[in-house]
Structures are given as C-alpha cells and as structure tokens.
C-alpha cells in the first residue's frame, strides 16, 4: 500500500544557509523524497517514530517551493504541504561615514545606512586599548544609525567598526 503524504514541520523561512535543513513527519520507516520546485533534491528515511530531516544540496540565492513525498515498494504518496525557503547568502553593503564623538565615560557613534531592502540593523564592534581583536558590544541588532557605548575610560583610545545585518542574518564585514 502506498504510504500517506508526509508533513513538513519546518516553517517557511529565509536563511543564509545554502544547504537548508527541512524536517517533517511521516509514517515510520519510509523513504522521504524532498523536492525543491519540481526537482528531486534527495532522499532521507523517517525513523521508527516517523520523524525525518533532510539536509539539502547546495542552493543558489533564490526562493524555493519545497515539498516531500513518502515512498515505499508500493509507490510514492501525493505531495506534502509545501513551504517557501528563501536562500540569501549575500550580505548588505557596509555602513559608511562612521563618526565617533567622545563624551564623559562614553562614545556616541553614528553612521550612514547602506541601501538594502532587507536590512535588519547593525552590529557594533569595539577594540579597547591593549586588545588585538574587535569584540561585538551590542546584545541585540541595533535598529537605527546611532549607538552610545558607555562605561569607558576617559582619555583612552577605542577603535570601532559597524557592520550591517540583513533579515537572513548575513553580515557585511
């Protein structure tokens, strides 16, 4: 008997991973055929509980409609539910015109935004006196083109760089 169609549990997503992972459920111990568009990308097998995951072959930056079929000796099921996977490995352009203005125990940074339709925000990196590498100092992506770095020692020289981050988490270095 042909198995029932599997179900893709991975939500539609945008990713900077050119080999995205697709997961789902099906009946136990069947072959799962994963399609990107009309093309069979590869196969995996559902486990004894019916869970499966598939690591896609390398993809170019594009939008893909992903489906799956369950298969056994009797044949292939119908197609699963479909999801959209956008592969985006291209970072936005770097911000420009970084200006650092010293304040008492702080430095105020400002910069010009790059033109990117998928810009999420920025990461701010600092190299303190005696350090040889930059360290990211913001806990969350900075929205806007200003940042205030506090708790600094007056008279010390700090170096900064700001990187742009897009909604697929690509970062322009």
mmCIF file of C-alpha atoms in Angstrom:
data_model
loop_
_atom_site.group_PDB
_atom_site.id
_atom_site.type_symbol
_atom_site.label_atom_id
_atom_site.label_comp_id
_atom_site.label_asym_id
_atom_site.label_seq_id
_atom_site.Cartn_x
_atom_site.Cartn_y
_atom_site.Cartn_z
ATOM 1 C CA UNK A 1 0.000 0.000 0.000
ATOM 2 C CA UNK A 2 1.291 3.466 -0.936
ATOM 3 C CA UNK A 3 2.094 5.488 2.212
ATOM 4 C CA UNK A 4 0.191 8.676 3.072
ATOM 5 C CA UNK A 5 1.800 12.011 2.235
ATOM 6 C CA UNK A 6 4.367 13.250 4.744
ATOM 7 C CA UNK A 7 4.067 16.591 6.546
ATOM 8 C CA UNK A 8 6.802 19.249 6.520
ATOM 9 C CA UNK A 9 7.115 20.751 10.013
ATOM 10 C CA UNK A 10 9.813 23.277 9.112
ATOM 11 C CA UNK A 11 8.110 26.664 8.719
ATOM 12 C CA UNK A 12 8.633 28.779 5.620
ATOM 13 C CA UNK A 13 11.828 30.720 6.205
ATOM 14 C CA UNK A 14 14.596 32.939 4.891
ATOM 15 C CA UNK A 15 18.067 31.607 5.619
ATOM 16 C CA UNK A 16 21.715 32.361 4.912
ATOM 17 C CA UNK A 17 22.418 28.608 4.881
ATOM 18 C CA UNK A 18 22.856 27.456 1.276
ATOM 19 C CA UNK A 19 22.151 23.878 2.422
ATOM 20 C CA UNK A 20 18.975 24.329 4.488
ATOM 21 C CA UNK A 21 17.563 21.585 6.685
ATOM 22 C CA UNK A 22 13.965 20.507 6.086
ATOM 23 C CA UNK A 23 12.187 18.370 8.702
ATOM 24 C CA UNK A 24 8.850 16.680 8.995
ATOM 25 C CA UNK A 25 6.778 13.684 9.985
ATOM 26 C CA UNK A 26 5.524 10.655 8.084
ATOM 27 C CA UNK A 27 4.682 7.048 8.735
ATOM 28 C CA UNK A 28 7.590 5.127 10.252
ATOM 29 C CA UNK A 29 10.479 3.800 8.217
ATOM 30 C CA UNK A 30 9.635 5.084 4.732
ATOM 31 C CA UNK A 31 11.800 6.846 2.201
ATOM 32 C CA UNK A 32 11.152 10.584 2.020
ATOM 33 C CA UNK A 33 11.797 12.303 -1.304
ATOM 34 C CA UNK A 34 12.392 16.046 -0.944
ATOM 35 C CA UNK A 35 11.679 18.359 -3.888
ATOM 36 C CA UNK A 36 12.868 21.908 -4.450
ATOM 37 C CA UNK A 37 10.398 23.067 -7.061
ATOM 38 C CA UNK A 38 9.790 20.215 -9.493
ATOM 39 C CA UNK A 39 13.286 18.804 -8.959
ATOM 40 C CA UNK A 40 14.039 15.893 -6.638
ATOM 41 C CA UNK A 41 16.813 17.180 -4.385
ATOM 42 C CA UNK A 42 17.430 13.943 -2.484
ATOM 43 C CA UNK A 43 16.065 11.405 -0.042
ATOM 44 C CA UNK A 44 16.093 10.546 3.636
ATOM 45 C CA UNK A 45 14.265 7.964 5.768
ATOM 46 C CA UNK A 46 11.719 8.526 8.502
ATOM 47 C CA UNK A 47 12.662 6.937 11.816
ATOM 48 C CA UNK A 48 10.616 4.479 13.886
ATOM 49 C CA UNK A 49 8.532 7.381 15.229
ATOM 50 C CA UNK A 50 8.005 8.853 11.761
ATOM 51 C CA UNK A 51 10.281 11.883 12.240
ATOM 52 C CA UNK A 52 12.640 12.827 9.432
ATOM 53 C CA UNK A 53 15.052 15.574 8.455
ATOM 54 C CA UNK A 54 16.864 16.323 5.244
ATOM 55 C CA UNK A 55 19.963 18.440 4.628
ATOM 56 C CA UNK A 56 19.529 19.976 1.163
ATOM 57 C CA UNK A 57 22.194 20.067 -1.506
ATOM 58 C CA UNK A 58 23.851 23.445 -2.064
ATOM 59 C CA UNK A 59 21.427 26.087 -3.358
ATOM 60 C CA UNK A 60 21.924 29.400 -5.132
ATOM 61 C CA UNK A 61 20.316 32.511 -3.700
ATOM 62 C CA UNK A 62 16.651 32.192 -4.701
ATOM 63 C CA UNK A 63 13.138 31.414 -3.475
ATOM 64 C CA UNK A 64 12.309 27.690 -3.484
ATOM 65 C CA UNK A 65 8.980 25.916 -3.026
ATOM 66 C CA UNK A 66 9.729 22.728 -1.074
ATOM 67 C CA UNK A 67 7.546 19.607 -0.889
ATOM 68 C CA UNK A 68 8.103 15.967 0.018
ATOM 69 C CA UNK A 69 6.677 12.564 -0.871
ATOM 70 C CA UNK A 70 6.749 9.333 1.117
ATOM 71 C CA UNK A 71 7.818 6.281 -0.822
ATOM 72 C CA UNK A 72 7.864 2.511 -0.323
ATOM 73 C CA UNK A 73 7.822 -0.573 -2.549
ATOM 74 C CA UNK A 74 4.179 0.138 -3.481
ATOM 75 C CA UNK A 75 4.952 3.646 -4.807
ATOM 76 C CA UNK A 76 5.024 7.332 -3.949
ATOM 77 C CA UNK A 77 2.484 9.247 -1.911
ATOM 78 C CA UNK A 78 0.994 12.511 -3.036
ATOM 79 C CA UNK A 79 2.904 15.679 -2.252
ATOM 80 C CA UNK A 80 3.142 17.013 1.277
ATOM 81 C CA UNK A 81 2.240 20.512 2.312
ATOM 82 C CA UNK A 82 4.635 22.993 0.733
ATOM 83 C CA UNK A 83 6.848 25.631 2.304
ATOM 84 C CA UNK A 84 8.806 28.550 0.883
ATOM 85 C CA UNK A 85 12.530 28.638 1.577
ATOM 86 C CA UNK A 86 14.454 31.712 0.524
ATOM 87 C CA UNK A 87 18.207 31.204 0.392
ATOM 88 C CA UNK A 88 20.038 34.526 0.799
ATOM 89 C CA UNK A 89 23.793 34.334 1.313
ATOM 90 C CA UNK A 90 24.564 37.875 0.123
ATOM 91 C CA UNK A 91 25.331 40.390 2.892
ATOM 92 C CA UNK A 92 24.203 44.002 2.640
ATOM 93 C CA UNK A 93 26.728 46.707 1.844
ATOM 94 C CA UNK A 94 28.733 48.031 4.759
ATOM 95 C CA UNK A 95 27.614 51.222 6.516
ATOM 96 C CA UNK A 96 29.632 54.345 5.675
ATOM 97 C CA UNK A 97 30.735 57.592 7.332
ATOM 98 C CA UNK A 98 31.247 56.244 10.864
ATOM 99 C CA UNK A 99 31.679 59.140 13.276
ATOM 100 C CA UNK A 100 32.737 58.702 16.920
ATOM 101 C CA UNK A 101 32.034 61.593 19.298
ATOM 102 C CA UNK A 102 33.657 61.351 22.760
ATOM 103 C CA UNK A 103 31.534 62.068 25.848
ATOM 104 C CA UNK A 104 32.203 61.698 29.577
ATOM 105 C CA UNK A 105 32.778 57.939 30.007
ATOM 106 C CA UNK A 106 31.130 57.207 26.675
ATOM 107 C CA UNK A 107 31.404 57.455 22.916
ATOM 108 C CA UNK A 108 28.466 58.250 20.665
ATOM 109 C CA UNK A 109 28.632 56.599 17.264
ATOM 110 C CA UNK A 110 26.678 57.497 14.134
ATOM 111 C CA UNK A 111 26.889 56.253 10.556
ATOM 112 C CA UNK A 112 25.180 56.300 7.170
ATOM 113 C CA UNK A 113 22.883 53.413 6.300
ATOM 114 C CA UNK A 114 23.573 51.306 3.215
ATOM 115 C CA UNK A 115 20.765 50.897 0.711
ATOM 116 C CA UNK A 116 19.415 47.369 1.243
ATOM 117 C CA UNK A 117 15.760 46.404 1.081
ATOM 118 C CA UNK A 118 16.304 43.535 3.550
ATOM 119 C CA UNK A 119 18.381 45.466 6.123
ATOM 120 C CA UNK A 120 17.610 44.328 9.678
ATOM 121 C CA UNK A 121 20.069 46.529 11.568
ATOM 122 C CA UNK A 122 23.672 46.738 12.718
ATOM 123 C CA UNK A 123 26.313 45.197 14.947
ATOM 124 C CA UNK A 124 28.798 47.473 16.711
ATOM 125 C CA UNK A 125 32.337 46.202 17.278
ATOM 126 C CA UNK A 126 34.967 47.708 19.612
ATOM 127 C CA UNK A 127 38.676 47.202 20.113
ATOM 128 C CA UNK A 128 39.718 48.568 23.508
ATOM 129 C CA UNK A 129 43.253 49.683 24.461
ATOM 130 C CA UNK A 130 45.587 46.657 24.613
ATOM 131 C CA UNK A 131 43.189 44.398 22.688
ATOM 132 C CA UNK A 132 44.149 42.944 19.315
ATOM 133 C CA UNK A 133 40.701 41.923 18.076
ATOM 134 C CA UNK A 134 37.303 43.583 17.768
ATOM 135 C CA UNK A 135 34.519 42.387 20.095
ATOM 136 C CA UNK A 136 30.823 42.792 19.337
ATOM 137 C CA UNK A 137 29.380 45.035 22.058
ATOM 138 C CA UNK A 138 25.649 45.080 21.291
ATOM 139 C CA UNK A 139 23.488 42.244 22.681
ATOM 140 C CA UNK A 140 20.792 42.657 20.022
ATOM 141 C CA UNK A 141 20.914 44.005 16.488
ATOM 142 C CA UNK A 142 20.918 47.810 16.636
ATOM 143 C CA UNK A 143 17.987 49.446 14.853
ATOM 144 C CA UNK A 144 18.805 52.939 13.631
ATOM 145 C CA UNK A 145 22.131 54.565 12.806
ATOM 146 C CA UNK A 146 23.316 55.609 16.263
ATOM 147 C CA UNK A 147 24.795 53.798 19.247
ATOM 148 C CA UNK A 148 26.115 55.008 22.620
ATOM 149 C CA UNK A 149 28.965 52.969 24.131
ATOM 150 C CA UNK A 150 29.144 53.638 27.887
ATOM 151 C CA UNK A 151 31.351 52.673 30.830
ATOM 152 C CA UNK A 152 34.536 53.766 29.066
ATOM 153 C CA UNK A 153 37.696 55.318 30.490
ATOM 154 C CA UNK A 154 38.173 58.972 29.571
ATOM 155 C CA UNK A 155 41.408 59.614 27.656
ATOM 156 C CA UNK A 156 41.664 56.040 26.326
ATOM 157 C CA UNK A 157 41.631 55.314 22.609
ATOM 158 C CA UNK A 158 38.942 52.927 21.357
ATOM 159 C CA UNK A 159 38.529 51.666 17.786
ATOM 160 C CA UNK A 160 35.096 50.889 16.320
ATOM 161 C CA UNK A 161 33.544 49.297 13.284
ATOM 162 C CA UNK A 162 29.879 48.896 12.412
ATOM 163 C CA UNK A 163 28.539 46.063 10.263
ATOM 164 C CA UNK A 164 25.158 45.817 8.521
ATOM 165 C CA UNK A 165 22.975 42.733 9.089
ATOM 166 C CA UNK A 166 20.128 41.633 6.817
ATOM 167 C CA UNK A 167 16.996 39.661 7.693
ATOM 168 C CA UNK A 168 18.742 36.385 6.774
ATOM 169 C CA UNK A 169 21.475 37.280 9.303
ATOM 170 C CA UNK A 170 24.127 37.911 6.635
ATOM 171 C CA UNK A 171 26.623 40.418 7.967
ATOM 172 C CA UNK A 172 28.748 42.845 5.927
ATOM 173 C CA UNK A 173 32.270 42.892 7.310
#
